[in-house]
mmCIF file of C-alpha atoms in Angstrom:
data_model
loop_
_atom_site.group_PDB
_atom_site.id
_atom_site.type_symbol
_atom_site.label_atom_id
_atom_site.label_comp_id
_atom_site.label_asym_id
_atom_site.label_seq_id
_atom_site.Cartn_x
_atom_site.Cartn_y
_atom_site.Cartn_z
ATOM 1 C CA MET A 911 3.854 -48.286 -3.234
ATOM 2 C CA ASP A 912 6.102 -50.420 -5.351
ATOM 3 C CA THR A 913 8.279 -49.741 -8.355
ATOM 4 C CA THR A 914 8.568 -51.695 -11.566
ATOM 5 C CA ALA A 915 11.977 -53.008 -10.500
ATOM 6 C CA SER A 916 12.081 -56.305 -8.647
ATOM 7 C CA PRO A 917 11.524 -55.493 -4.958
ATOM 8 C CA ARG A 918 14.675 -55.542 -2.920
ATOM 9 C CA VAL A 919 13.732 -53.308 -0.004
ATOM 10 C CA LEU A 920 10.796 -53.516 2.368
ATOM 11 C CA VAL A 921 9.886 -50.399 4.322
ATOM 12 C CA ILE A 922 7.960 -51.004 7.547
ATOM 13 C CA GLY A 923 6.412 -48.002 9.176
ATOM 14 C CA LEU A 924 3.327 -46.361 10.544
ATOM 15 C CA ASP A 925 0.437 -45.423 8.295
ATOM 16 C CA PRO A 926 0.075 -41.709 9.061
ATOM 17 C CA TYR A 927 -3.656 -41.879 8.376
ATOM 18 C CA ARG A 928 -4.123 -44.511 11.070
ATOM 19 C CA VAL A 929 -2.188 -42.908 13.916
ATOM 20 C CA PRO A 930 -4.660 -41.570 16.469
ATOM 21 C CA GLY A 931 -4.476 -38.034 17.674
ATOM 22 C CA PRO A 932 -5.273 -34.536 16.658
ATOM 23 C CA TRP A 933 -2.682 -34.041 13.934
ATOM 24 C CA ASP A 934 -2.443 -33.579 10.172
ATOM 25 C CA PRO A 935 -1.123 -36.774 8.524
ATOM 26 C CA GLU A 936 -0.699 -35.149 5.081
ATOM 27 C CA PRO A 937 2.848 -33.777 5.557
ATOM 28 C CA VAL A 938 4.086 -37.180 6.746
ATOM 29 C CA ALA A 939 2.293 -38.974 3.903
ATOM 30 C CA ARG A 940 3.907 -36.603 1.374
ATOM 31 C CA ALA A 941 7.342 -37.151 2.943
ATOM 32 C CA ILE A 942 6.876 -40.933 2.742
ATOM 33 C CA GLU A 943 5.967 -40.658 -0.948
ATOM 34 C CA ALA A 944 8.989 -38.418 -1.592
ATOM 35 C CA GLY A 945 11.262 -40.930 0.110
ATOM 36 C CA LEU A 946 9.829 -43.820 -1.889
ATOM 37 C CA ALA A 947 10.165 -41.920 -5.175
ATOM 38 C CA LYS A 948 13.941 -41.967 -4.729
ATOM 39 C CA PHE A 949 13.913 -45.764 -5.040
ATOM 40 C CA ALA A 950 12.368 -45.490 -8.512
ATOM 41 C CA GLU A 951 14.893 -42.796 -9.450
ATOM 42 C CA HIS A 952 17.683 -45.240 -8.604
ATOM 43 C CA GLY A 953 15.989 -48.286 -10.144
ATOM 44 C CA VAL A 954 15.629 -50.057 -6.819
ATOM 45 C CA GLY A 955 12.435 -51.977 -6.157
ATOM 46 C CA VAL A 956 10.646 -51.166 -2.927
ATOM 47 C CA GLU A 957 7.473 -52.165 -1.183
ATOM 48 C CA THR A 958 5.885 -50.751 1.915
ATOM 49 C CA CYS A 959 4.206 -52.304 4.896
ATOM 50 C CA LEU A 960 2.455 -49.494 6.731
ATOM 51 C CA ILE A 961 0.635 -50.433 9.909
ATOM 52 C CA GLY A 962 -1.894 -48.539 11.947
ATOM 53 C CA LEU A 963 -1.943 -47.732 15.621
ATOM 54 C CA ASP A 964 -5.729 -47.664 15.575
ATOM 55 C CA GLY A 965 -6.072 -51.370 16.353
ATOM 56 C CA SER A 966 -7.150 -52.294 12.818
ATOM 57 C CA ASP A 967 -4.093 -54.460 12.081
ATOM 58 C CA ASP A 968 -2.913 -57.769 13.412
ATOM 59 C CA VAL A 969 0.677 -56.538 13.263
ATOM 60 C CA GLU A 970 2.261 -59.982 13.452
ATOM 61 C CA VAL A 971 0.170 -61.220 10.512
ATOM 62 C CA VAL A 972 0.536 -58.089 8.360
ATOM 63 C CA VAL A 973 4.272 -57.634 8.895
ATOM 64 C CA GLY A 974 4.987 -61.371 8.763
ATOM 65 C CA SER A 975 3.190 -61.671 5.417
ATOM 66 C CA ALA A 976 5.112 -58.738 3.979
ATOM 67 C CA LEU A 977 8.420 -60.182 5.163
ATOM 68 C CA ARG A 978 7.669 -63.573 3.618
ATOM 69 C CA ALA A 979 6.588 -62.062 0.273
ATOM 70 C CA HIS A 980 10.114 -61.716 -1.171
ATOM 71 C CA PRO A 981 13.747 -62.402 -0.290
ATOM 72 C CA TRP A 982 14.550 -58.877 0.934
ATOM 73 C CA GLU A 983 18.049 -57.423 0.767
ATOM 74 C CA CYS A 984 17.139 -54.741 3.274
ATOM 75 C CA VAL A 985 14.270 -53.971 5.609
ATOM 76 C CA THR A 986 14.004 -50.340 6.655
ATOM 77 C CA VAL A 987 12.156 -49.517 9.862
ATOM 78 C CA GLY A 988 10.584 -46.068 10.005
ATOM 79 C CA GLY A 989 11.175 -43.494 12.696
ATOM 80 C CA GLY A 990 7.590 -43.418 13.919
ATOM 81 C CA LEU A 991 8.138 -46.892 15.292
ATOM 82 C CA ARG A 992 11.459 -46.031 16.901
ATOM 83 C CA HIS A 993 10.950 -42.565 18.324
ATOM 84 C CA SER A 994 8.016 -43.229 20.618
ATOM 85 C CA ASP A 995 8.574 -44.681 24.069
ATOM 86 C CA GLY A 996 4.993 -45.918 23.892
ATOM 87 C CA GLN A 997 5.882 -48.149 20.927
ATOM 88 C CA VAL A 998 8.825 -50.077 22.415
ATOM 89 C CA GLU A 999 6.977 -53.408 22.461
ATOM 90 C CA LEU A 1000 5.770 -52.871 18.881
ATOM 91 C CA LEU A 1001 9.332 -52.094 17.760
ATOM 92 C CA GLU A 1002 10.608 -55.237 19.502
ATOM 93 C CA LEU A 1003 7.926 -57.315 17.776
ATOM 94 C CA ILE A 1004 8.858 -55.922 14.359
ATOM 95 C CA ILE A 1005 12.599 -56.420 14.832
ATOM 96 C CA ASN A 1006 12.039 -60.011 15.945
ATOM 97 C CA LEU A 1007 9.720 -60.652 12.970
ATOM 98 C CA ILE A 1008 12.476 -59.379 10.668
ATOM 99 C CA ARG A 1009 14.971 -61.724 12.334
ATOM 100 C CA ARG A 1010 12.545 -64.635 11.952
ATOM 101 C CA TYR A 1011 11.268 -64.123 8.399
ATOM 102 C CA ALA A 1012 14.096 -62.201 6.705
ATOM 103 C CA PRO A 1013 17.257 -63.259 8.536
ATOM 104 C CA ALA A 1014 19.515 -62.493 5.570
ATOM 105 C CA ALA A 1015 18.203 -58.952 5.170
ATOM 106 C CA ALA A 1016 20.094 -55.957 6.436
ATOM 107 C CA ILE A 1017 18.103 -53.751 8.791
ATOM 108 C CA ALA A 1018 18.227 -50.001 8.219
ATOM 109 C CA PHE A 1019 16.768 -47.000 10.018
ATOM 110 C CA ASN A 1020 15.870 -43.755 8.325
ATOM 111 C CA SER A 1021 16.201 -40.387 10.035
ATOM 112 C CA ALA A 1022 13.057 -39.003 8.373
ATOM 113 C CA PRO A 1023 10.514 -40.356 5.864
ATOM 114 C CA ASP A 1024 12.279 -38.631 2.979
ATOM 115 C CA THR A 1025 15.627 -40.314 3.818
ATOM 116 C CA THR A 1026 14.358 -43.878 3.469
ATOM 117 C CA TYR A 1027 16.271 -44.543 0.243
ATOM 118 C CA GLU A 1028 19.531 -43.263 1.737
ATOM 119 C CA ALA A 1029 19.074 -45.557 4.760
ATOM 120 C CA ALA A 1030 18.520 -48.633 2.574
ATOM 121 C CA ALA A 1031 21.279 -47.645 0.129
ATOM 122 C CA ARG A 1032 23.855 -47.980 2.909
ATOM 123 C CA TRP A 1033 23.128 -51.733 2.908
ATOM 124 C CA ILE A 1034 22.253 -52.772 -0.644
ATOM 125 C CA GLU A 1035 24.670 -53.274 -3.496
#
């Protein structure tokens, strides 16, 4: 999702439809959309980079391309990447990609998908 405003914030997170397991991705997908809608309400451009845990993404290529697409003011990393002990190496990879391709960007962490704007707003002017 992106807004009509020039993108200033990149949100990197897990695509709820591509996370294996017996669970319903719809509530998470709705919460992500609700969080992104707040950017439009505040006139802040946002883009997402949602990756799967199903092996369908080359994470370094997908995330690296998204990070190089614009000069980001802030990159927000979603909780699905941070709250799983099984994803520590993936989180490290993403943080190091941010450092490499968007070194001037602030890094923010949301507490839930619907608080993504608030997390980024702490770091953008």
